[in-house]
PDB file of C-alpha atoms in Angstrom:
ATOM      1  CA  MET U 933     189.135 128.723 126.740  1.00 54.00           C
ATOM      2  CA  LYS U 934     191.940 130.887 125.047  1.00 60.00           C
ATOM      3  CA  LEU U 935     190.574 133.670 123.730  1.00 59.00           C
ATOM      4  CA  GLU U 936     192.165 134.321 119.814  1.00 70.00           C
ATOM      5  CA  THR U 937     194.351 137.260 119.224  1.00 87.00           C
ATOM      6  CA  ARG U 938     193.869 139.356 116.482  1.00 85.00           C
ATOM      7  CA  LYS U 939     197.304 137.909 114.969  1.00 89.00           C
ATOM      8  CA  GLU U 940     195.507 134.614 115.126  1.00 90.00           C
ATOM      9  CA  GLU U 941     192.136 135.723 113.791  1.00 92.00           C
ATOM     10  CA  ILE U 942     193.516 137.236 111.057  1.00 93.00           C
ATOM     11  CA  ILE U 943     195.544 134.011 109.723  1.00 93.00           C
ATOM     12  CA  LYS U 944     192.283 132.113 110.714  1.00 93.00           C
ATOM     13  CA  THR U 945     190.321 134.398 107.942  1.00 95.00           C
ATOM     14  CA  ALA U 946     192.993 133.839 105.308  1.00 95.00           C
ATOM     15  CA  THR U 947     193.460 130.158 105.552  1.00 94.00           C
ATOM     16  CA  LYS U 948     189.857 130.119 104.841  1.00 94.00           C
ATOM     17  CA  LEU U 949     190.003 132.699 101.713  1.00 95.00           C
ATOM     18  CA  PHE U 950     193.497 130.955 100.137  1.00 95.00           C
ATOM     19  CA  LYS U 951     191.146 127.575 100.159  1.00 92.00           C
ATOM     20  CA  GLU U 952     188.523 129.169  98.831  1.00 92.00           C
ATOM     21  CA  LYS U 953     189.808 131.059  96.269  1.00 93.00           C
ATOM     22  CA  GLY U 954     193.610 129.926  96.377  1.00 92.00           C
ATOM     23  CA  TYR U 955     196.989 132.013  97.438  1.00 94.00           C
ATOM     24  CA  SER U 956     197.458 134.161  94.514  1.00 94.00           C
ATOM     25  CA  ALA U 957     193.671 135.186  94.248  1.00 95.00           C
ATOM     26  CA  VAL U 958     193.776 136.624  97.577  1.00 95.00           C
ATOM     27  CA  THR U 959     194.454 139.915  98.616  1.00 93.00           C
ATOM     28  CA  MET U 960     195.270 142.002 101.626  1.00 93.00           C
ATOM     29  CA  ARG U 961     191.910 144.280 100.890  1.00 93.00           C
ATOM     30  CA  ASP U 962     190.076 140.871 100.707  1.00 94.00           C
ATOM     31  CA  ILE U 963     191.250 139.408 104.054  1.00 95.00           C
ATOM     32  CA  ALA U 964     190.197 142.840 106.067  1.00 93.00           C
ATOM     33  CA  LYS U 965     187.258 142.750 104.205  1.00 94.00           C
ATOM     34  CA  ALA U 966     186.109 139.448 105.283  1.00 95.00           C
ATOM     35  CA  MET U 967     186.860 140.533 108.438  1.00 92.00           C
ATOM     36  CA  GLY U 968     185.331 143.753 108.853  1.00 92.00           C
ATOM     37  CA  ILE U 969     188.213 145.829 108.783  1.00 90.00           C
ATOM     38  CA  LYS U 970     190.344 148.332 106.822  1.00 89.00           C
ATOM     39  CA  ALA U 971     193.189 146.747 104.849  1.00 85.00           C
ATOM     40  CA  ALA U 972     196.239 149.116 106.794  1.00 87.00           C
ATOM     41  CA  SER U 973     195.072 147.713 110.486  1.00 87.00           C
ATOM     42  CA  LEU U 974     196.556 144.631 109.117  1.00 87.00           C
ATOM     43  CA  TYR U 975     199.857 145.639 109.280  1.00 88.00           C
ATOM     44  CA  ASN U 976     199.639 146.464 113.000  1.00 88.00           C
ATOM     45  CA  HIS U 977     199.395 142.536 113.855  1.00 89.00           C
ATOM     46  CA  ILE U 978     201.679 141.294 110.426  1.00 90.00           C
ATOM     47  CA  ASN U 979     204.048 141.687 107.722  1.00 90.00           C
ATOM     48  CA  SER U 980     202.520 140.832 104.806  1.00 91.00           C
ATOM     49  CA  LYS U 981     200.134 137.768 103.151  1.00 93.00           C
ATOM     50  CA  GLN U 982     203.729 135.953 102.501  1.00 94.00           C
ATOM     51  CA  HIS U 983     204.047 136.089 106.474  1.00 94.00           C
ATOM     52  CA  ILE U 984     200.370 134.688 106.726  1.00 95.00           C
ATOM     53  CA  LEU U 985     201.487 131.897 104.275  1.00 96.00           C
ATOM     54  CA  ARG U 986     204.412 131.246 106.246  1.00 96.00           C
ATOM     55  CA  ASP U 987     202.811 130.534 109.394  1.00 95.00           C
ATOM     56  CA  ILE U 988     200.093 128.774 107.820  1.00 96.00           C
ATOM     57  CA  ILE U 989     202.608 126.145 106.022  1.00 97.00           C
ATOM     58  CA  ILE U 990     205.387 126.144 108.619  1.00 97.00           C
ATOM     59  CA  SER U 991     203.389 125.749 111.937  1.00 96.00           C
ATOM     60  CA  LEU U 992     201.706 122.428 109.613  1.00 97.00           C
ATOM     61  CA  ALA U 993     205.000 121.321 108.656  1.00 97.00           C
ATOM     62  CA  GLU U 994     206.684 121.576 111.849  1.00 98.00           C
ATOM     63  CA  GLU U 995     203.486 119.638 113.196  1.00 98.00           C
ATOM     64  CA  PHE U 996     203.853 116.772 111.136  1.00 98.00           C
ATOM     65  CA  THR U 997     207.869 116.352 111.696  1.00 96.00           C
ATOM     66  CA  ASN U 998     207.422 116.558 115.298  1.00 97.00           C
ATOM     67  CA  GLY U 999     204.566 113.629 115.708  1.00 98.00           C
ATOM     68  CA  MET U1000     206.470 111.692 112.883  1.00 97.00           C
ATOM     69  CA  GLN U1001     209.443 111.903 115.398  1.00 96.00           C
ATOM     70  CA  THR U1002     207.350 110.811 118.008  1.00 97.00           C
ATOM     71  CA  VAL U1003     206.137 107.730 115.638  1.00 97.00           C
ATOM     72  CA  GLN U1004     209.542 106.219 114.771  1.00 94.00           C
ATOM     73  CA  LEU U1005     210.591 107.125 118.583  1.00 94.00           C
ATOM     74  CA  SER U1006     208.135 104.805 119.650  1.00 96.00           C
ATOM     75  CA  GLU U1007     208.330 101.176 120.656  1.00 96.00           C
ATOM     76  CA  VAL U1008     205.676  99.149 118.466  1.00 97.00           C
ATOM     77  CA  SER U1009     205.525  97.387 115.760  1.00 96.00           C
ATOM     78  CA  SER U1010     205.947  99.236 112.107  1.00 96.00           C
ATOM     79  CA  ILE U1011     201.872  98.235 111.477  1.00 96.00           C
ATOM     80  CA  GLU U1012     201.094 100.234 114.694  1.00 97.00           C
ATOM     81  CA  LYS U1013     203.729 103.167 113.754  1.00 97.00           C
ATOM     82  CA  LEU U1014     201.478 103.253 110.805  1.00 97.00           C
ATOM     83  CA  ARG U1015     198.363 103.690 112.544  1.00 97.00           C
ATOM     84  CA  LEU U1016     199.987 106.345 114.524  1.00 97.00           C
ATOM     85  CA  ILE U1017     200.793 107.990 111.093  1.00 97.00           C
ATOM     86  CA  VAL U1018     197.331 107.597 110.003  1.00 97.00           C
ATOM     87  CA  ALA U1019     196.446 109.055 113.458  1.00 97.00           C
ATOM     88  CA  LEU U1020     198.431 112.291 113.298  1.00 98.00           C
ATOM     89  CA  HIS U1021     197.399 112.855 109.495  1.00 97.00           C
ATOM     90  CA  VAL U1022     193.553 112.890 111.068  1.00 96.00           C
ATOM     91  CA  LYS U1023     194.361 114.692 113.717  1.00 95.00           C
ATOM     92  CA  ILE U1024     195.926 117.420 111.991  1.00 96.00           C
ATOM     93  CA  THR U1025     193.564 117.531 109.145  1.00 95.00           C
ATOM     94  CA  ALA U1026     190.469 117.584 111.523  1.00 92.00           C
ATOM     95  CA  ASN U1027     192.058 120.354 113.410  1.00 92.00           C
ATOM     96  CA  SER U1028     193.206 122.377 110.455  1.00 93.00           C
ATOM     97  CA  THR U1029     191.424 121.989 107.094  1.00 92.00           C
ATOM     98  CA  TYR U1030     191.844 124.729 105.652  1.00 93.00           C
ATOM     99  CA  GLY U1031     195.259 125.227 107.003  1.00 95.00           C
ATOM    100  CA  MET U1032     195.771 121.793 104.960  1.00 96.00           C
ATOM    101  CA  ALA U1033     194.377 123.260 101.659  1.00 94.00           C
ATOM    102  CA  SER U1034     197.389 125.661 102.153  1.00 95.00           C
ATOM    103  CA  LEU U1035     199.652 123.333 102.727  1.00 96.00           C
ATOM    104  CA  ASN U1036     199.338 120.873  99.985  1.00 94.00           C
ATOM    105  CA  ASN U1037     198.296 123.749  97.245  1.00 94.00           C
ATOM    106  CA  ASP U1038     200.081 126.999  98.336  1.00 95.00           C
ATOM    107  CA  TRP U1039     203.742 125.433  99.557  1.00 96.00           C
ATOM    108  CA  MET U1040     204.853 126.379  96.182  1.00 95.00           C
ATOM    109  CA  HIS U1041     204.544 130.118  97.097  1.00 95.00           C
ATOM    110  CA  LEU U1042     206.653 130.408 100.014  1.00 95.00           C
ATOM    111  CA  GLU U1043     209.238 132.530  99.274  1.00 92.00           C
ATOM    112  CA  GLU U1044     212.341 132.971 101.878  1.00 91.00           C
ATOM    113  CA  GLN U1045     210.891 129.582 104.063  1.00 94.00           C
ATOM    114  CA  LEU U1046     210.229 127.214 100.956  1.00 97.00           C
ATOM    115  CA  ASP U1047     214.103 125.575 101.443  1.00 97.00           C
ATOM    116  CA  TYR U1048     213.155 125.331 104.896  1.00 98.00           C
ATOM    117  CA  TYR U1049     209.507 123.523 104.007  1.00 97.00           C
ATOM    118  CA  LEU U1050     210.590 120.898 101.474  1.00 97.00           C
ATOM    119  CA  GLU U1051     213.593 119.878 103.976  1.00 97.00           C
ATOM    120  CA  LEU U1052     210.311 119.213 106.878  1.00 97.00           C
ATOM    121  CA  ARG U1053     208.876 117.744 103.755  1.00 97.00           C
ATOM    122  CA  ASP U1054     211.106 115.416 102.371  1.00 97.00           C
ATOM    123  CA  THR U1055     212.712 114.169 106.175  1.00 96.00           C
ATOM    124  CA  TYR U1056     208.932 113.491 106.981  1.00 97.00           C
ATOM    125  CA  GLU U1057     208.895 111.186 103.917  1.00 97.00           C
ATOM    126  CA  GLU U1058     212.192 109.416 104.122  1.00 97.00           C
ATOM    127  CA  ASN U1059     211.023 108.530 107.421  1.00 97.00           C
ATOM    128  CA  PHE U1060     207.857 107.414 106.485  1.00 97.00           C
ATOM    129  CA  ARG U1061     209.885 105.201 103.891  1.00 97.00           C
ATOM    130  CA  ASN U1062     212.038 104.018 106.825  1.00 97.00           C
ATOM    131  CA  ILE U1063     209.261 103.161 108.782  1.00 97.00           C
ATOM    132  CA  LEU U1064     208.104 101.010 105.416  1.00 96.00           C
ATOM    133  CA  ARG U1065     211.448  99.818 105.244  1.00 96.00           C
ATOM    134  CA  GLU U1066     211.286  98.814 108.736  1.00 96.00           C
ATOM    135  CA  GLY U1067     208.091  96.066 108.430  1.00 96.00           C
ATOM    136  CA  ILE U1068     209.446  94.833 104.951  1.00 95.00           C
ATOM    137  CA  LYS U1069     212.630  93.893 107.320  1.00 96.00           C
ATOM    138  CA  LYS U1070     210.382  92.523 109.746  1.00 95.00           C
ATOM    139  CA  ASN U1071     208.116  90.363 107.511  1.00 95.00           C
ATOM    140  CA  GLU U1072     205.450  92.669 108.967  1.00 94.00           C
ATOM    141  CA  ILE U1073     204.261  94.436 105.489  1.00 93.00           C
ATOM    142  CA  ILE U1074     204.349  92.786 102.000  1.00 92.00           C
ATOM    143  CA  ASN U1075     207.829  93.442 100.025  1.00 92.00           C
ATOM    144  CA  SER U1076     206.311  94.881  97.615  1.00 91.00           C
ATOM    145  CA  ASN U1077     207.242  98.356  95.878  1.00 94.00           C
ATOM    146  CA  LEU U1078     208.064 100.656  98.674  1.00 94.00           C
ATOM    147  CA  GLU U1079     207.629 103.778  96.542  1.00 96.00           C
ATOM    148  CA  ILE U1080     204.023 102.975  95.471  1.00 95.00           C
ATOM    149  CA  MET U1081     203.002 101.623  98.985  1.00 94.00           C
ATOM    150  CA  LEU U1082     204.492 105.528 100.297  1.00 96.00           C
ATOM    151  CA  PHE U1083     202.257 107.104  97.549  1.00 96.00           C
ATOM    152  CA  SER U1084     199.284 105.111  97.925  1.00 95.00           C
ATOM    153  CA  MET U1085     199.319 105.940 101.664  1.00 96.00           C
ATOM    154  CA  LEU U1086     200.013 109.822 101.477  1.00 96.00           C
ATOM    155  CA  SER U1087     198.017 110.767  98.498  1.00 95.00           C
ATOM    156  CA  THR U1088     195.162 109.422 100.777  1.00 95.00           C
ATOM    157  CA  LEU U1089     196.573 111.340 103.618  1.00 96.00           C
ATOM    158  CA  ARG U1090     197.026 114.500 102.297  1.00 95.00           C
ATOM    159  CA  SER U1091     193.784 114.773 100.410  1.00 94.00           C
ATOM    160  CA  LEU U1092     191.897 113.963 103.563  1.00 94.00           C
ATOM    161  CA  TYR U1093     190.894 117.945 103.525  1.00 92.00           C
ATOM    162  CA  LEU U1094     188.796 117.387 101.004  1.00 91.00           C
ATOM    163  CA  TRP U1095     187.100 114.835 102.191  1.00 86.00           C
ATOM    164  CA  ILE U1096     186.786 115.867 106.318  1.00 83.00           C
ATOM    165  CA  PRO U1097     184.506 119.119 105.713  1.00 70.00           C
ATOM    166  CA  LYS U1098     181.971 117.224 104.312  1.00 71.00           C
ATOM    167  CA  LYS U1099     181.577 114.990 107.411  1.00 66.00           C
ATOM    168  CA  GLU U1100     179.568 116.952 109.713  1.00 69.00           C
ATOM    169  CA  ASP U1101     179.413 113.936 112.019  1.00 77.00           C
ATOM    170  CA  LEU U1102     182.770 112.829 112.087  1.00 81.00           C
ATOM    171  CA  ASN U1103     184.321 110.717 114.480  1.00 88.00           C
ATOM    172  CA  THR U1104     187.759 110.645 114.249  1.00 89.00           C
ATOM    173  CA  GLU U1105     188.693 107.770 116.182  1.00 92.00           C
ATOM    174  CA  GLU U1106     186.095 106.090 113.898  1.00 91.00           C
ATOM    175  CA  LEU U1107     187.582 107.544 110.729  1.00 91.00           C
ATOM    176  CA  THR U1108     191.448 106.714 111.914  1.00 93.00           C
ATOM    177  CA  GLN U1109     190.576 103.213 112.702  1.00 94.00           C
ATOM    178  CA  ASN U1110     188.705 102.429 109.566  1.00 92.00           C
ATOM    179  CA  LEU U1111     191.084 104.818 106.809  1.00 93.00           C
ATOM    180  CA  SER U1112     194.166 102.538 109.202  1.00 93.00           C
ATOM    181  CA  HIS U1113     192.106  99.288 108.186  1.00 92.00           C
ATOM    182  CA  MET U1114     191.899  99.811 104.611  1.00 92.00           C
ATOM    183  CA  LEU U1115     195.174 101.438 104.047  1.00 92.00           C
ATOM    184  CA  ILE U1116     197.476  99.083 105.920  1.00 91.00           C
ATOM    185  CA  ASN U1117     194.460  95.641 105.313  1.00 88.00           C
ATOM    186  CA  GLY U1118     193.678  96.805 101.774  1.00 84.00           C
ATOM    187  CA  ILE U1119     190.119  95.450 100.493  1.00 76.00           C
ATOM    188  CA  ASN U1120     190.491  91.859 100.421  1.00 74.00           C
ATOM    189  CA  LYS U1121     188.205  89.617 102.204  1.00 67.00           C
TER     190      LYS U1121
END
């Protein structure tokens, strides 16, 4: 098992504090106090709170973008691609619930990386849209309002970070299967 570097420990601690208090309310002193060190010591490993936020959000956004690219290039049906997208969200969220809180709630605080993040997010959403369009065209998905389908699925997937921590006995495969069924098939009997 890989040992956590001091920088990774700082980012992990900050990520948890950002979720609990919100990015704006957390200071470098808060991070240092939570780690049991002096605030000045943090600067040996990181440049600023902004850099921590950037590392959290950009790494997750890139992970989603890379995952979406893999899904898009897969030679499977549109329905299966949607299942793969659900699995991608469950996996990333289960591995980084605190980071997902920052991704969803604190992205607007990115400074020099905001445009890059927005580009990643827009590309991800457009690729998702294209999978839905393809499914409609191939008659695999109902021909309904594309934006409502996208909004419904993404709203649920983006808010998993609120629900997953409340599940002590989380089985990601079972969650992926049940969530895929619900988001793709609905609640019709």
